CSV table of C-alpha atoms in Angstrom, one decimal:
chain,number,residue,atom,x,y,z
A,1,MET,CA,11.1,-46.7,53.9
A,2,THR,CA,11.0,-49.9,51.8
A,3,LEU,CA,8.9,-51.1,48.6
A,4,PHE,CA,5.1,-52.2,48.6
A,5,ASP,CA,5.6,-56.2,48.4
A,6,VAL,CA,2.6,-56.7,45.9
A,7,TYR,CA,5.4,-59.1,43.0
A,8,SER,CA,6.7,-62.5,43.3
A,9,LEU,CA,10.1,-61.8,41.6
A,10,TYR,CA,12.4,-63.6,40.1
A,11,ASP,CA,16.1,-62.8,42.0
A,12,ILE,CA,18.4,-61.8,38.4
A,13,GLU,CA,18.1,-57.7,37.5
A,14,PRO,CA,19.1,-57.0,34.3
A,15,VAL,CA,20.8,-53.4,33.7
A,16,ARG,CA,21.4,-53.5,30.0
A,17,GLY,CA,20.1,-55.0,26.6
A,18,GLU,CA,20.7,-55.5,23.6
A,19,GLY,CA,17.7,-56.4,21.0
A,20,SER,CA,16.4,-59.9,22.1
A,21,TYR,CA,19.4,-60.1,24.6
A,22,VAL,CA,19.0,-58.7,28.1
A,23,PHE,CA,22.9,-58.7,30.1
A,24,THR,CA,23.1,-58.8,34.2
A,25,ALA,CA,25.5,-57.0,35.8
A,26,ASP,CA,28.3,-59.6,35.4
A,27,GLY,CA,27.3,-61.0,31.6
A,28,THR,CA,25.5,-63.0,31.6
A,29,ARG,CA,23.4,-63.3,28.5
A,30,TYR,CA,20.0,-64.1,28.7
A,31,LEU,CA,17.1,-64.2,25.6
A,32,ASP,CA,14.2,-62.4,25.9
A,33,LEU,CA,11.2,-64.3,24.5
A,34,TYR,CA,8.7,-61.9,26.8
A,35,GLY,CA,10.0,-58.5,26.5
A,36,GLY,CA,8.4,-57.1,30.0
A,37,HIS,CA,4.9,-58.3,29.2
A,38,ALA,CA,5.0,-57.4,25.4
A,39,VAL,CA,5.8,-54.4,25.3
A,40,ILE,CA,9.7,-54.4,24.4
A,41,SER,CA,8.4,-54.5,20.6
A,42,ILE,CA,11.7,-52.4,18.9
A,43,GLY,CA,14.1,-54.8,20.8
A,44,HIS,CA,16.4,-53.2,23.0
A,45,ALA,CA,18.1,-50.2,23.3
A,46,HIS,CA,17.3,-49.8,19.9
A,47,PRO,CA,20.4,-46.9,17.7
A,48,LYS,CA,17.6,-44.8,16.3
A,49,TYR,CA,15.5,-45.5,19.3
A,50,VAL,CA,18.4,-44.6,21.9
A,51,LYS,CA,19.2,-41.7,18.8
A,52,ALA,CA,15.6,-40.1,19.2
A,53,VAL,CA,14.3,-40.1,22.7
A,54,SER,CA,18.1,-38.9,24.2
A,55,ASP,CA,17.8,-35.8,20.6
A,56,GLN,CA,14.1,-35.3,22.3
A,57,VAL,CA,15.3,-34.5,25.9
A,58,GLY,CA,18.4,-32.4,25.0
A,59,ARG,CA,15.7,-30.7,23.3
A,60,LEU,CA,12.6,-30.4,25.3
A,61,GLY,CA,11.8,-33.4,27.7
A,62,PHE,CA,7.6,-32.5,28.8
A,63,TYR,CA,5.3,-30.0,28.6
A,64,SER,CA,1.7,-29.4,29.1
A,65,ASN,CA,-0.7,-30.3,27.1
A,66,SER,CA,-2.1,-27.1,26.8
A,67,VAL,CA,0.0,-25.5,24.8
A,68,LYS,CA,0.4,-27.3,19.7
A,69,ASN,CA,2.7,-29.5,20.3
A,70,SER,CA,3.8,-30.7,16.7
A,71,LEU,CA,5.0,-34.3,17.1
A,72,GLN,CA,1.5,-35.6,18.3
A,73,VAL,CA,0.3,-34.7,15.0
A,74,LYS,CA,2.8,-36.2,13.5
A,75,LEU,CA,2.5,-39.2,15.4
A,76,ALA,CA,-0.9,-39.2,14.5
A,77,ASP,CA,-0.2,-39.0,10.8
A,78,ARG,CA,2.2,-41.7,11.1
A,79,LEU,CA,0.2,-44.1,12.6
A,80,GLY,CA,-3.2,-43.4,10.6
A,81,ARG,CA,-0.6,-43.9,7.9
A,82,LEU,CA,0.7,-47.6,8.9
A,83,SER,CA,-2.9,-49.2,10.7
A,84,GLY,CA,-5.0,-48.0,7.9
A,85,TYR,CA,-6.8,-45.8,11.2
A,86,ALA,CA,-6.1,-43.0,8.9
A,87,SER,CA,-9.5,-41.3,8.9
A,88,TYR,CA,-10.1,-41.7,12.5
A,89,SER,CA,-9.2,-39.5,15.8
A,90,LEU,CA,-6.4,-40.1,18.3
A,91,PHE,CA,-5.8,-39.0,21.8
A,92,LEU,CA,-2.4,-39.9,23.7
A,93,CYS,CA,-2.5,-40.9,27.6
A,94,ASN,CA,-1.1,-43.2,29.7
A,95,SER,CA,-0.8,-46.5,29.8
A,96,GLY,CA,-3.7,-49.5,28.5
A,97,ALA,CA,-5.7,-49.2,31.3
A,98,GLU,CA,-6.2,-44.9,30.8
A,99,ALA,CA,-6.9,-45.8,27.1
A,100,ASN,CA,-9.2,-48.4,27.8
A,101,GLU,CA,-10.5,-45.8,30.4
A,102,ASN,CA,-11.5,-43.4,28.2
A,103,ALA,CA,-12.9,-45.3,25.4
A,104,MET,CA,-15.6,-46.3,27.9
A,105,LYS,CA,-16.3,-42.9,28.7
A,106,LEU,CA,-16.1,-42.0,25.4
A,107,ALA,CA,-18.0,-45.3,23.8
A,108,SER,CA,-21.0,-43.6,26.6
A,109,PHE,CA,-20.7,-39.8,26.2
A,110,ALA,CA,-21.3,-40.8,22.2
A,111,THR,CA,-24.3,-42.7,23.2
A,112,GLY,CA,-25.9,-41.8,26.9
A,113,ARG,CA,-26.2,-45.1,27.9
A,114,THR,CA,-24.4,-46.1,30.9
A,115,LYS,CA,-23.2,-50.5,30.7
A,116,ILE,CA,-20.5,-52.1,29.4
A,117,LEU,CA,-20.7,-55.9,28.2
A,118,ALA,CA,-17.0,-57.4,29.1
A,119,PHE,CA,-16.1,-60.5,28.2
A,120,ASP,CA,-15.4,-63.5,30.8
A,121,ARG,CA,-11.6,-64.1,31.1
A,122,ALA,CA,-11.4,-60.8,30.5
A,123,PHE,CA,-8.7,-58.3,31.1
A,124,HIS,CA,-8.3,-54.2,30.8
A,125,GLY,CA,-6.4,-53.0,33.5
A,126,ARG,CA,-6.3,-52.5,36.9
A,127,THR,CA,-7.9,-48.8,36.8
A,128,SER,CA,-10.9,-48.0,38.8
A,129,GLY,CA,-13.0,-48.6,35.2
A,130,ALA,CA,-10.6,-51.0,33.7
A,131,VAL,CA,-10.9,-53.4,36.8
A,132,ALA,CA,-14.4,-53.1,36.2
A,133,VAL,CA,-14.8,-54.9,32.9
A,134,THR,CA,-11.9,-57.2,33.7
A,135,ASP,CA,-13.0,-61.0,35.3
A,136,ASN,CA,-10.8,-61.1,37.9
A,137,PRO,CA,-12.2,-61.2,41.4
A,138,LYS,CA,-8.7,-61.4,42.7
A,139,ILE,CA,-7.8,-58.0,41.9
A,140,GLN,CA,-11.4,-56.4,42.0
A,141,ALA,CA,-11.6,-54.3,45.0
A,142,PRO,CA,-15.0,-54.0,46.5
A,143,PHE,CA,-15.3,-50.3,45.2
A,144,ASN,CA,-14.6,-51.5,41.4
A,145,ALA,CA,-17.8,-53.1,41.5
A,146,THR,CA,-20.4,-51.3,39.6
A,147,PRO,CA,-23.9,-52.6,38.0
A,148,ASN,CA,-23.4,-51.4,34.9
A,149,VAL,CA,-20.8,-53.7,34.2
A,150,GLU,CA,-22.4,-57.1,32.6
A,151,PHE,CA,-19.8,-59.8,31.2
A,152,VAL,CA,-20.9,-62.6,28.9
A,153,PRO,CA,-18.9,-66.3,27.6
A,154,LEU,CA,-15.9,-65.3,25.2
A,155,GLY,CA,-18.1,-66.0,21.3
A,156,ASP,CA,-22.1,-66.7,23.1
A,157,LEU,CA,-22.7,-64.8,19.7
A,158,ALA,CA,-27.0,-65.8,21.7
A,159,ALA,CA,-26.1,-64.2,24.9
A,160,VAL,CA,-24.7,-61.0,23.4
A,161,LYS,CA,-27.5,-60.4,21.3
A,162,GLU,CA,-30.4,-60.6,24.6
A,163,ARG,CA,-28.3,-58.0,26.2
A,164,LEU,CA,-27.6,-55.6,23.2
A,165,ALA,CA,-31.3,-55.8,22.5
A,166,THR,CA,-31.5,-54.5,25.5
A,167,ARG,CA,-30.0,-51.0,24.1
A,168,GLU,CA,-28.4,-49.7,27.5
A,169,PHE,CA,-25.8,-50.8,26.3
A,170,ALA,CA,-22.5,-48.4,25.8
A,171,GLY,CA,-20.0,-50.2,24.2
A,172,VAL,CA,-18.9,-53.8,24.3
A,173,ILE,CA,-15.2,-54.6,24.7
A,174,ILE,CA,-13.6,-57.2,24.0
A,175,GLU,CA,-9.3,-58.2,23.1
A,176,GLY,CA,-7.6,-58.7,19.9
A,177,ILE,CA,-6.8,-62.1,21.9
A,178,GLN,CA,-7.4,-62.6,25.1
A,179,GLY,CA,-3.5,-62.4,27.1
A,180,VAL,CA,-3.6,-62.8,30.5
A,181,ALA,CA,-6.7,-65.4,30.0
A,182,GLY,CA,-3.8,-67.7,28.2
A,183,ILE,CA,-3.1,-67.0,24.3
A,184,ARG,CA,-7.5,-67.3,24.1
A,185,MET,CA,-8.4,-66.9,20.6
A,186,VAL,CA,-11.7,-64.4,18.9
A,187,ALA,CA,-12.6,-66.0,16.7
A,188,ASP,CA,-12.7,-64.2,13.2
A,189,ASP,CA,-16.5,-64.8,12.3
A,190,PHE,CA,-17.4,-64.0,16.0
A,191,LEU,CA,-15.7,-60.4,15.8
A,192,ARG,CA,-17.6,-60.6,12.5
A,193,GLN,CA,-20.9,-61.1,14.1
A,194,LEU,CA,-20.5,-59.1,16.7
A,195,ARG,CA,-19.8,-56.0,14.6
A,196,THR,CA,-22.9,-56.2,13.2
A,197,VAL,CA,-25.3,-56.7,16.7
A,198,CYS,CA,-23.3,-53.7,17.4
A,199,ASP,CA,-24.5,-52.0,14.0
A,200,ASN,CA,-27.7,-53.2,15.2
A,201,THR,CA,-28.0,-52.0,18.1
A,202,GLY,CA,-26.4,-48.4,18.1
A,203,THR,CA,-23.8,-50.5,20.3
A,204,LEU,CA,-20.2,-49.0,19.7
A,205,LEU,CA,-17.2,-51.7,19.7
A,206,ILE,CA,-14.0,-51.1,21.3
A,207,LEU,CA,-11.2,-53.2,20.7
A,208,ASP,CA,-8.6,-53.3,23.3
A,209,GLU,CA,-5.2,-53.9,21.2
A,210,ILE,CA,-2.5,-53.3,24.0
A,211,GLN,CA,-1.5,-57.0,24.1
A,212,SER,CA,-2.4,-57.5,21.0
A,213,GLY,CA,-1.7,-54.7,19.2
A,214,TYR,CA,1.3,-52.5,16.5
A,215,GLY,CA,2.3,-55.5,14.2
A,216,ARG,CA,2.4,-58.9,16.8
A,217,THR,CA,-0.2,-61.0,15.6
A,218,GLY,CA,1.1,-60.6,11.8
A,219,ASN,CA,-1.1,-57.2,11.2
A,220,PHE,CA,-1.0,-54.3,12.3
A,221,PHE,CA,-3.6,-54.8,15.2
A,222,ALA,CA,-5.6,-58.3,16.0
A,223,HIS,CA,-8.7,-57.8,14.9
A,224,GLN,CA,-7.6,-56.7,11.4
A,225,HIS,CA,-7.4,-60.1,10.0
A,226,ALA,CA,-11.5,-60.4,10.8
A,227,GLY,CA,-11.9,-57.5,8.2
A,228,VAL,CA,-13.9,-56.2,10.8
A,229,ARG,CA,-13.3,-52.0,11.3
A,230,PRO,CA,-14.2,-51.3,15.4
A,231,ASP,CA,-16.0,-47.5,16.7
A,232,ILE,CA,-13.2,-47.4,19.4
A,233,VAL,CA,-9.4,-49.0,19.5
A,234,THR,CA,-6.6,-49.2,22.7
A,235,CYS,CA,-3.2,-49.0,21.8
A,236,ALA,CA,-0.5,-49.1,24.7
A,237,LYS,CA,2.8,-51.1,25.3
A,238,GLY,CA,4.6,-52.1,22.6
A,239,ILE,CA,3.7,-48.1,21.4
A,240,ALA,CA,6.6,-46.8,22.6
A,241,ASN,CA,8.9,-49.4,23.2
A,242,GLY,CA,9.0,-49.1,27.2
A,243,PHE,CA,8.3,-45.4,27.5
A,244,PRO,CA,4.9,-44.9,29.3
A,245,MET,CA,1.6,-44.2,26.6
A,246,GLY,CA,-1.2,-45.2,25.9
A,247,ALA,CA,-3.7,-44.5,22.6
A,248,VAL,CA,-7.3,-45.0,21.3
A,249,LEU,CA,-8.6,-44.6,17.6
A,250,ILE,CA,-11.8,-43.0,17.6
A,251,SER,CA,-13.8,-43.3,14.9
A,252,PRO,CA,-15.1,-39.6,13.0
A,253,SER,CA,-18.4,-40.7,14.2
A,254,ILE,CA,-17.8,-39.5,17.4
A,255,GLU,CA,-17.4,-36.2,17.9
A,256,ALA,CA,-14.3,-34.0,19.9
A,257,LYS,CA,-15.7,-31.9,22.6
A,258,LYS,CA,-13.2,-29.0,24.3
A,259,GLY,CA,-13.1,-30.4,27.6
A,260,MET,CA,-14.6,-34.3,27.9
A,261,LEU,CA,-10.7,-35.9,28.3
A,262,GLY,CA,-7.9,-35.1,29.2
A,263,THR,CA,-4.1,-35.8,30.9
A,264,THR,CA,-1.1,-34.2,32.3
A,265,PHE,CA,1.9,-36.7,31.0
A,266,GLY,CA,0.0,-37.7,28.0
A,267,GLY,CA,1.6,-37.2,24.9
A,268,ASN,CA,4.3,-35.9,26.3
A,269,HIS,CA,7.4,-34.9,23.5
A,270,LEU,CA,9.4,-37.3,24.8
A,271,ALA,CA,6.7,-40.0,24.5
A,272,CYS,CA,5.7,-39.0,20.6
A,273,ALA,CA,9.9,-39.0,20.3
A,274,ALA,CA,9.4,-42.9,21.0
A,275,ALA,CA,6.6,-43.6,19.6
A,276,LEU,CA,7.1,-42.5,16.1
A,277,ALA,CA,11.4,-44.5,16.8
A,278,VAL,CA,9.2,-46.8,17.1
A,279,LEU,CA,6.7,-46.4,13.9
A,280,ASP,CA,10.2,-45.3,12.1
A,281,VAL,CA,12.0,-49.2,13.0
A,282,MET,CA,8.1,-51.0,12.4
A,283,GLU,CA,8.3,-49.3,8.3
A,284,GLU,CA,11.9,-50.1,7.8
A,285,GLU,CA,12.7,-53.7,9.2
A,286,HIS,CA,9.8,-54.7,8.0
A,287,LEU,CA,8.8,-55.5,11.8
A,288,VAL,CA,5.0,-56.6,10.7
A,289,GLU,CA,5.9,-59.3,8.5
A,290,ASN,CA,8.2,-60.7,10.5
A,291,ALA,CA,6.3,-61.3,13.1
A,292,ALA,CA,4.0,-62.9,11.1
A,293,GLU,CA,7.3,-65.0,8.9
A,294,VAL,CA,9.2,-66.3,12.8
A,295,GLY,CA,6.0,-66.2,14.8
A,296,GLN,CA,4.3,-68.5,11.9
A,297,TYR,CA,8.1,-70.7,12.3
A,298,LEU,CA,7.1,-70.9,15.7
A,299,LEU,CA,3.9,-71.9,15.7
A,300,ASP,CA,3.8,-74.7,13.2
A,301,LYS,CA,7.2,-76.4,15.4
A,302,LEU,CA,5.5,-76.0,18.4
A,303,GLY,CA,1.9,-77.2,16.2
A,304,ALA,CA,4.4,-80.4,15.4
A,305,MET,CA,6.1,-80.5,18.8
A,306,ALA,CA,2.7,-80.7,20.3
A,307,ARG,CA,1.8,-84.0,18.4
A,308,GLU,CA,4.9,-85.8,19.8
A,309,CYS,CA,4.8,-84.6,23.4
A,310,ASP,CA,1.6,-86.0,25.9
A,311,GLU,CA,3.3,-82.9,28.4
A,312,ILE,CA,2.1,-80.2,25.2
A,313,ILE,CA,-2.1,-79.8,25.4
A,314,GLU,CA,-3.0,-77.4,22.6
A,315,VAL,CA,-0.9,-74.8,21.3
A,316,ARG,CA,-2.2,-71.1,21.1
A,317,GLY,CA,-1.6,-67.6,19.0
A,318,ARG,CA,-0.9,-65.5,16.0
A,319,GLY,CA,1.9,-64.3,14.9
A,320,LEU,CA,4.2,-63.9,17.8
A,321,MET,CA,1.5,-63.6,20.8
A,322,ILE,CA,2.0,-67.2,21.5
A,323,GLY,CA,0.3,-69.3,24.2
A,324,ILE,CA,1.6,-73.4,25.4
A,325,GLU,CA,-0.9,-75.1,27.4
A,326,ILE,CA,0.8,-77.9,29.5
A,327,LYS,CA,-0.1,-81.0,31.7
A,328,GLY,CA,2.0,-79.3,34.3
A,329,ASN,CA,2.7,-76.1,36.1
A,330,ALA,CA,3.7,-73.7,33.8
A,331,GLY,CA,5.5,-71.5,36.4
A,332,ALA,CA,8.3,-74.6,37.4
A,333,LEU,CA,8.2,-75.3,33.7
A,334,ARG,CA,8.9,-70.8,32.9
A,335,LYS,CA,11.8,-70.7,35.6
A,336,ARG,CA,14.2,-73.5,35.5
A,337,LEU,CA,14.1,-72.0,31.3
A,338,LEU,CA,15.3,-68.8,33.0
A,339,PHE,CA,17.8,-70.2,35.5
A,340,GLU,CA,19.4,-73.4,33.5
A,341,GLU,CA,18.7,-72.3,30.0
A,342,LYS,CA,18.8,-68.8,30.1
A,343,ILE,CA,15.5,-67.5,28.9
A,344,PHE,CA,12.6,-65.1,30.0
A,345,THR,CA,8.8,-66.7,28.9
A,346,GLY,CA,5.7,-65.3,30.1
A,347,GLY,CA,2.9,-67.2,32.3
A,348,ALA,CA,-0.7,-67.0,31.5
A,349,GLY,CA,-2.7,-69.0,34.4
A,350,GLU,CA,-1.0,-72.8,36.4
A,351,HIS,CA,-0.8,-73.9,32.5
A,352,THR,CA,-0.1,-71.7,30.1
A,353,VAL,CA,3.9,-70.6,28.9
A,354,ARG,CA,2.7,-67.4,27.1
A,355,LEU,CA,6.1,-65.4,24.1
A,356,LEU,CA,5.4,-61.6,23.8
A,357,PRO,CA,8.9,-61.0,22.4
A,358,ALA,CA,10.1,-58.5,20.1
A,359,LEU,CA,9.6,-58.6,16.9
A,360,GLY,CA,12.7,-58.3,14.7
A,361,ILE,CA,13.9,-62.0,16.6
A,362,THR,CA,14.7,-64.3,13.9
A,363,ARG,CA,14.1,-68.5,13.5
A,364,GLU,CA,18.2,-68.9,15.2
A,365,HIS,CA,16.1,-67.2,18.3
A,366,ALA,CA,13.0,-69.4,18.2
A,367,ASP,CA,14.9,-72.8,17.1
A,368,ALA,CA,17.7,-71.9,20.4
A,369,PHE,CA,13.5,-71.6,22.5
A,370,LEU,CA,12.2,-74.6,20.9
A,371,THR,CA,15.4,-76.9,21.4
A,372,ALA,CA,15.9,-75.5,25.8
A,373,PHE,CA,11.5,-76.0,26.2
A,374,ARG,CA,11.9,-79.8,24.2
A,375,LYS,CA,15.0,-80.2,26.8
A,376,LEU,CA,13.1,-79.8,29.7
A,377,LEU,CA,9.4,-81.3,28.5
A,378,ASN,CA,11.6,-84.6,27.9
A,379,SER,CA,12.8,-84.3,31.4
């Protein structure tokens, strides 16, 4: 049997990680400024994380959601306190796509409506409902097409008002920052006005914080910069530092009913142990604050570089969620960063380099990237 060949792979295999670095079998060290698609939130092989997961697997790795699991209760309490959503309920699942699927189902259950409004260039996942609200026909199979989803331009309040005035829409789903689209920012004022329109039309506001959440932007969630409070928030990626996990934070206005949601693996003992260790490290090492500080340092330095270098079109982002749009091919530049400078970065489209490092990176890590990036742009 062979692997189903759907990934474009670099000819590099990391076999070990430590903090913001990964290593190949021959000992070559790479600075990881992508974190495996924003997943590595507290760094590779953090000792507290390793111990928590190792200790838990030695006790009980898994049992289903047919019995009590005090780790889930503890996680809900800690996450609620640290995120500012203590009054919300928590549903645990396995991935970001699954979190978004459940969020949209909840909106439909709560309102009795059938439609979801989404935004152009959005990315919400690859499962059936999640891909239906993703504006990318390349990953949408024919059976994923549905008349129950409509798209409007990001930031177009008039278009939102027009569609929601029909009162057909159960919810609006929006990313805190559009990541796959190239770190496309959502204006704070637009989010505030969107909240008002949703309130006025009985529509639930769903914030997809799968990539932009968990401290990445210098607040626990990106939407908190705008001071809004969604009805539903979805999380994944950095929630468990590499262990597959997703979560849905649900407003107390939405009533839970037995059997309305369910999952076999969601919120299992190992996942909860991993997620609790992540919150411990984030709190103890002040990683949200570090993301704000080092992220702003990077944005300031890149902004200054952009003013000096015609090759940079625009620098976008908040905290440690950064997109650098260049005139040339971003894929080629990223390949040179990887093979010549030993730095992992991400991409978004043809022209954008995406940075999504662990939240604990230092100014020294940032400077190493800035030096290498400038050198390659100048060459």
